[in-house]
Coordinates of C-alpha atoms (C1' of nucleotides) in Angstrom, one line a residue:
Chain A
M1 CA -27.4 -104.5 45.2
T2 CA -26.2 -101.1 44.5
T3 CA -29.6 -99.5 44.4
L4 CA -32.2 -98.6 46.8
N5 CA -32.2 -101.0 49.7
R6 CA -35.2 -100.8 51.9
P7 CA -34.7 -102.9 55.1
G8 CA -38.1 -104.4 54.7
A9 CA -40.6 -101.6 54.3
P10 CA -41.5 -100.8 57.9
D11 CA -44.8 -99.3 56.7
G12 CA -45.8 -102.5 55.0
H13 CA -45.2 -101.7 51.4
V14 CA -42.2 -101.9 49.1
C15 CA -43.7 -99.3 46.8
G16 CA -42.1 -101.0 43.8
I17 CA -40.8 -97.8 42.5
D18 CA -37.3 -98.8 43.6
A19 CA -37.7 -101.9 41.5
A20 CA -38.7 -99.8 38.5
M21 CA -36.0 -97.3 39.2
E22 CA -33.5 -100.2 39.1
V23 CA -34.6 -100.9 35.5
I24 CA -34.8 -97.3 34.2
G25 CA -31.9 -96.1 36.4
G26 CA -29.5 -95.6 33.6
K27 CA -28.8 -92.3 32.1
W28 CA -30.3 -93.1 28.7
K29 CA -32.5 -96.0 29.7
V30 CA -35.8 -94.2 29.3
L31 CA -34.7 -92.7 26.0
V32 CA -33.7 -96.1 24.7
L33 CA -37.1 -97.4 25.7
W34 CA -38.7 -94.4 24.1
A35 CA -36.8 -94.8 20.9
L36 CA -37.7 -98.5 20.8
H37 CA -41.3 -97.6 21.4
E38 CA -41.5 -95.2 18.5
H39 CA -39.2 -97.2 16.2
P40 CA -39.9 -100.9 16.8
R41 CA -37.4 -103.4 15.7
R42 CA -34.4 -101.1 15.4
R43 CA -30.8 -102.2 14.9
F44 CA -27.9 -101.2 17.0
G45 CA -26.6 -98.6 14.6
E46 CA -30.0 -97.1 14.1
L47 CA -30.6 -96.8 17.7
R48 CA -27.3 -95.1 18.1
R49 CA -28.3 -92.6 15.5
L50 CA -31.6 -92.1 17.2
L51 CA -29.8 -91.2 20.5
P52 CA -27.3 -88.6 19.5
G53 CA -24.6 -88.4 22.1
I54 CA -24.8 -91.9 23.4
T55 CA -21.7 -94.0 23.0
E56 CA -21.6 -97.5 21.8
K57 CA -20.5 -98.8 25.2
V58 CA -23.4 -97.2 27.0
L59 CA -25.9 -98.2 24.4
A60 CA -24.7 -101.7 24.4
S61 CA -24.6 -102.0 28.2
H62 CA -28.0 -100.4 28.5
L63 CA -29.4 -102.7 25.9
R64 CA -28.0 -105.7 27.7
E65 CA -29.4 -104.6 31.0
L66 CA -32.7 -103.8 29.6
E67 CA -32.8 -107.2 28.0
A68 CA -31.7 -108.9 31.2
D69 CA -34.6 -107.0 32.9
G70 CA -37.0 -108.4 30.3
V71 CA -38.1 -105.2 28.8
V72 CA -36.2 -105.4 25.6
H73 CA -36.0 -108.3 23.2
R74 CA -33.0 -109.0 21.1
V75 CA -32.9 -111.0 17.9
S76 CA -29.7 -111.6 16.1
Y77 CA -29.6 -113.1 12.7
D78 CA -26.3 -114.5 11.9
E79 CA -26.0 -113.2 8.4
V80 CA -22.8 -112.2 6.7
P81 CA -23.1 -108.6 7.8
P82 CA -24.0 -109.0 11.5
R83 CA -27.5 -107.9 12.1
V84 CA -29.3 -107.5 15.4
E85 CA -32.7 -106.1 16.0
Y86 CA -34.0 -104.8 19.3
S87 CA -37.6 -104.4 20.2
L88 CA -39.7 -103.9 23.3
T89 CA -41.2 -107.0 25.0
E90 CA -44.8 -106.9 26.2
D91 CA -43.4 -106.0 29.6
G92 CA -41.4 -103.2 28.1
K93 CA -44.4 -101.8 26.5
R94 CA -46.2 -101.9 29.8
L95 CA -43.3 -100.1 31.3
N96 CA -43.5 -97.5 28.7
D97 CA -47.2 -97.0 29.4
A98 CA -46.4 -96.7 33.1
L99 CA -43.9 -94.0 32.2
Q100 CA -46.5 -91.9 30.4
P101 CA -47.9 -90.1 33.4
L102 CA -44.5 -89.3 34.5
A103 CA -43.7 -87.9 31.1
A104 CA -46.8 -85.8 31.1
W105 CA -45.9 -84.5 34.5
G106 CA -42.4 -83.6 33.4
R107 CA -43.7 -82.0 30.3
R108 CA -45.9 -79.5 32.1
R109 CA -43.3 -78.8 34.7
P110 CA -41.5 -75.7 33.3
V111 CA -44.7 -73.6 33.1
T112 CA -46.8 -75.1 35.9
G113 CA -50.1 -73.4 36.2
G114 CA -50.5 -73.4 40.0
L115 CA -47.0 -73.3 41.4
E116 CA -47.1 -71.1 44.5
E117 CA -43.7 -72.1 45.9
G118 CA -41.9 -70.0 43.5
A119 CA -39.2 -72.6 43.0
G120 CA -36.9 -72.4 40.1
R121 CA -34.9 -74.9 38.3
S122 CA -31.6 -75.1 39.8
R123 CA -29.4 -78.2 39.7
S124 CA -25.8 -79.0 39.8
Chain B
M1 CA -25.8 -80.5 31.9
T2 CA -25.1 -83.7 33.6
T3 CA -28.4 -85.2 32.7
L4 CA -30.1 -86.3 29.6
N5 CA -29.5 -83.9 26.8
R6 CA -31.6 -84.4 23.8
P7 CA -30.3 -82.2 20.9
G8 CA -33.8 -81.1 20.2
A9 CA -35.9 -84.1 19.7
P10 CA -35.6 -84.8 16.0
D11 CA -38.8 -86.7 16.1
G12 CA -40.7 -83.7 17.4
H13 CA -41.1 -84.6 21.1
V14 CA -39.1 -84.1 24.2
C15 CA -40.9 -86.9 26.0
G16 CA -40.6 -85.0 29.3
I17 CA -39.4 -88.1 31.1
D18 CA -36.0 -86.8 31.2
A19 CA -37.2 -83.7 33.0
A20 CA -39.0 -85.9 35.5
M21 CA -35.9 -88.1 35.8
E22 CA -34.0 -85.0 36.7
V23 CA -36.2 -84.5 39.6
I24 CA -36.4 -88.0 40.9
G25 CA -33.0 -89.0 39.8
G26 CA -31.5 -89.3 43.2
K27 CA -31.1 -92.6 44.9
W28 CA -33.5 -91.8 47.7
K29 CA -35.6 -89.2 46.0
V30 CA -38.7 -91.3 45.3
L31 CA -38.5 -92.7 48.8
V32 CA -38.4 -89.3 50.3
L33 CA -41.4 -88.3 48.2
W34 CA -43.1 -91.5 49.2
A35 CA -42.4 -91.0 52.9
L36 CA -43.7 -87.4 52.7
H37 CA -46.7 -88.7 50.9
E38 CA -47.6 -91.1 53.6
H39 CA -46.4 -88.9 56.5
P40 CA -47.3 -85.3 55.6
R41 CA -45.5 -82.5 57.5
R42 CA -42.6 -84.5 58.7
R43 CA -39.5 -83.1 60.4
F44 CA -35.9 -83.8 59.4
G45 CA -35.2 -86.3 62.1
E46 CA -38.5 -88.1 61.5
L47 CA -37.8 -88.4 57.9
R48 CA -34.4 -89.7 58.7
R49 CA -36.0 -92.3 60.8
L50 CA -38.4 -93.2 58.1
L51 CA -35.6 -93.8 55.7
P52 CA -33.3 -96.2 57.4
G53 CA -29.9 -96.1 55.9
I54 CA -30.0 -92.6 54.5
T55 CA -27.4 -90.2 55.8
E56 CA -28.1 -86.7 56.9
K57 CA -26.1 -85.3 54.1
V58 CA -28.0 -87.1 51.4
L59 CA -31.4 -86.4 53.1
A60 CA -30.5 -82.8 53.4
S61 CA -29.3 -82.4 49.8
H62 CA -32.2 -84.4 48.4
L63 CA -34.6 -82.3 50.4
R64 CA -33.0 -79.1 49.1
E65 CA -33.1 -80.3 45.5
L66 CA -36.6 -81.5 45.9
E67 CA -37.5 -78.1 47.3
A68 CA -35.7 -76.3 44.5
D69 CA -37.7 -78.4 42.1
G70 CA -40.9 -77.3 43.6
V71 CA -42.1 -80.6 44.8
V72 CA -41.4 -80.3 48.4
H73 CA -42.3 -77.4 50.7
R74 CA -40.2 -76.4 53.6
V75 CA -41.4 -74.5 56.6
S76 CA -39.0 -73.5 59.4
Y77 CA -40.3 -72.2 62.7
D78 CA -37.5 -70.4 64.5
E79 CA -38.3 -71.7 67.9
V80 CA -35.8 -72.4 70.6
P81 CA -35.3 -76.0 69.5
P82 CA -35.0 -75.7 65.8
R83 CA -37.9 -77.1 64.0
V84 CA -38.5 -77.6 60.3
E85 CA -41.3 -79.3 58.6
Y86 CA -41.4 -80.7 55.2
S87 CA -44.4 -81.5 53.1
L88 CA -45.3 -82.2 49.5
T89 CA -46.4 -79.3 47.3
E90 CA -49.4 -79.7 45.0
D91 CA -46.9 -80.4 42.3
G92 CA -45.2 -82.9 44.5
K93 CA -48.5 -84.7 45.0
R94 CA -49.1 -84.8 41.3
L95 CA -45.6 -86.2 40.8
N96 CA -46.4 -88.9 43.3
D97 CA -49.6 -89.7 41.4
A98 CA -47.6 -89.9 38.2
L99 CA -45.3 -92.3 39.9
Q100 CA -48.1 -94.8 40.9
P101 CA -48.3 -96.6 37.5
L102 CA -44.5 -97.1 37.6
A103 CA -44.8 -98.4 41.2
A104 CA -47.5 -100.8 40.1
W105 CA -45.4 -101.9 37.2
G106 CA -42.4 -102.4 39.4
R107 CA -44.4 -104.3 42.0
R108 CA -45.7 -107.0 39.6
R109 CA -42.3 -107.4 38.0
P110 CA -40.7 -110.3 39.9
V111 CA -43.5 -112.7 38.9
T112 CA -44.3 -111.5 35.5
G113 CA -46.8 -113.8 33.8
G114 CA -45.4 -113.9 30.3
L115 CA -41.7 -113.6 30.5
E116 CA -40.1 -115.7 27.9
E117 CA -36.7 -114.1 27.8
G118 CA -35.7 -116.0 30.9
A119 CA -34.1 -112.9 32.2
G120 CA -33.1 -112.6 35.7
R121 CA -32.2 -109.7 37.8
S122 CA -28.6 -109.0 37.1
R123 CA -26.9 -105.8 37.6
S124 CA -23.4 -104.6 38.3
Chain C
dC1 C1' -22.0 -104.0 11.6
dA2 C1' -22.4 -105.2 16.4
dG3 C1' -20.1 -105.1 20.3
dG4 C1' -16.2 -106.5 23.8
dA5 C1' -12.1 -104.6 26.4
dT6 C1' -9.8 -100.9 28.6
dC7 C1' -8.7 -96.8 30.8
dC8 C1' -10.2 -92.5 32.7
dA9 C1' -13.0 -88.8 34.7
dC10 C1' -16.8 -87.3 37.1
dT11 C1' -20.0 -87.1 40.5
dG12 C1' -23.3 -89.1 43.6
dG13 C1' -23.3 -90.9 47.8
dG14 C1' -21.5 -92.7 52.5
dA15 C1' -19.0 -91.7 57.0
dT16 C1' -17.7 -88.6 60.3
dA17 C1' -17.2 -84.3 62.7
dC18 C1' -18.7 -79.8 63.7
dT19 C1' -22.0 -75.6 64.2
dG20 C1' -26.3 -72.3 64.9
Chain D
dC1 C1' -32.6 -80.4 66.5
dA2 C1' -31.3 -79.3 61.9
dG3 C1' -28.3 -79.0 59.3
dT4 C1' -23.2 -77.9 57.1
dA5 C1' -18.4 -79.1 55.9
dT6 C1' -14.9 -82.5 54.5
dC7 C1' -12.9 -86.5 52.8
dC8 C1' -13.2 -90.6 50.3
dC9 C1' -14.8 -94.5 47.7
dA10 C1' -17.5 -96.8 44.2
dG11 C1' -20.3 -96.8 40.5
dT12 C1' -21.5 -95.1 36.1
dG13 C1' -20.8 -93.0 32.0
dG14 C1' -17.5 -91.4 28.3
dA15 C1' -13.7 -92.1 24.7
dT16 C1' -10.9 -95.2 22.2
dC17 C1' -9.2 -99.2 20.3
dC18 C1' -10.0 -103.7 18.8
dT19 C1' -12.5 -108.1 17.3
dG20 C1' -16.0 -111.7 15.5

DNA sequence: CAGGATCCACTGGGATACTG
DNA sequence: CAGTATCCCAGTGGATCCTG
């Protein structure tokens, strides 16, 4: 367990977000999910092309973890030229749905209408 | 740019999730948000107590980033014993709302009804 | 073409000690 | 009490080379 470890939720809930974060915790995870959502049944190379900047290792490992987490489905046809297709599982689609509100929130962030704190974007 | 960097969304969307992930990307970020959501106007030490296992450094930095991102509001009264109170901004509350579906998804994960991949939780 | 194996660099996070 | 300052380690992501 390298992720969030709540000692047992003293308040009575586990919030489940940590579980979700465990799944989408990778740097490109959500984008892979997203790409798969918009381009069902994509092959490794295609996904790689869809995610400019990602390396094979990272894509491969993310895909493997996503598969292990049951949100991505992998089908490999053993043909002469190796061919593998990835797609979202039902659970993966649900995850994507659950991600929508967050996406919407993030999208309206830069120009929030009622931000009174005057906070600016500043990160490392 | 240490975060997700999409070259400009070739498909026409930025999905916004990456922006959101930037905000909640810390290990304890969501839990801090959560704690603040359930315990409005909490002080540093109290928050620390609410998040067993978190260190001062991390709590402080998360709080600072969360504040910079406009989701947490910080009020410091300069009294004799230093006193600072943290609370969620309106945007922070919206973020929390946006997090709910994800939390719900994560909560029902362990016992998914139709998981045929036979995947188990396996991480590094 | 799909990825496994390595090596490396970076940074996020933990522990501890100190200050206003 | 509410942080800040260091040091350090581990995990994660990146680049490259190599294989089925």
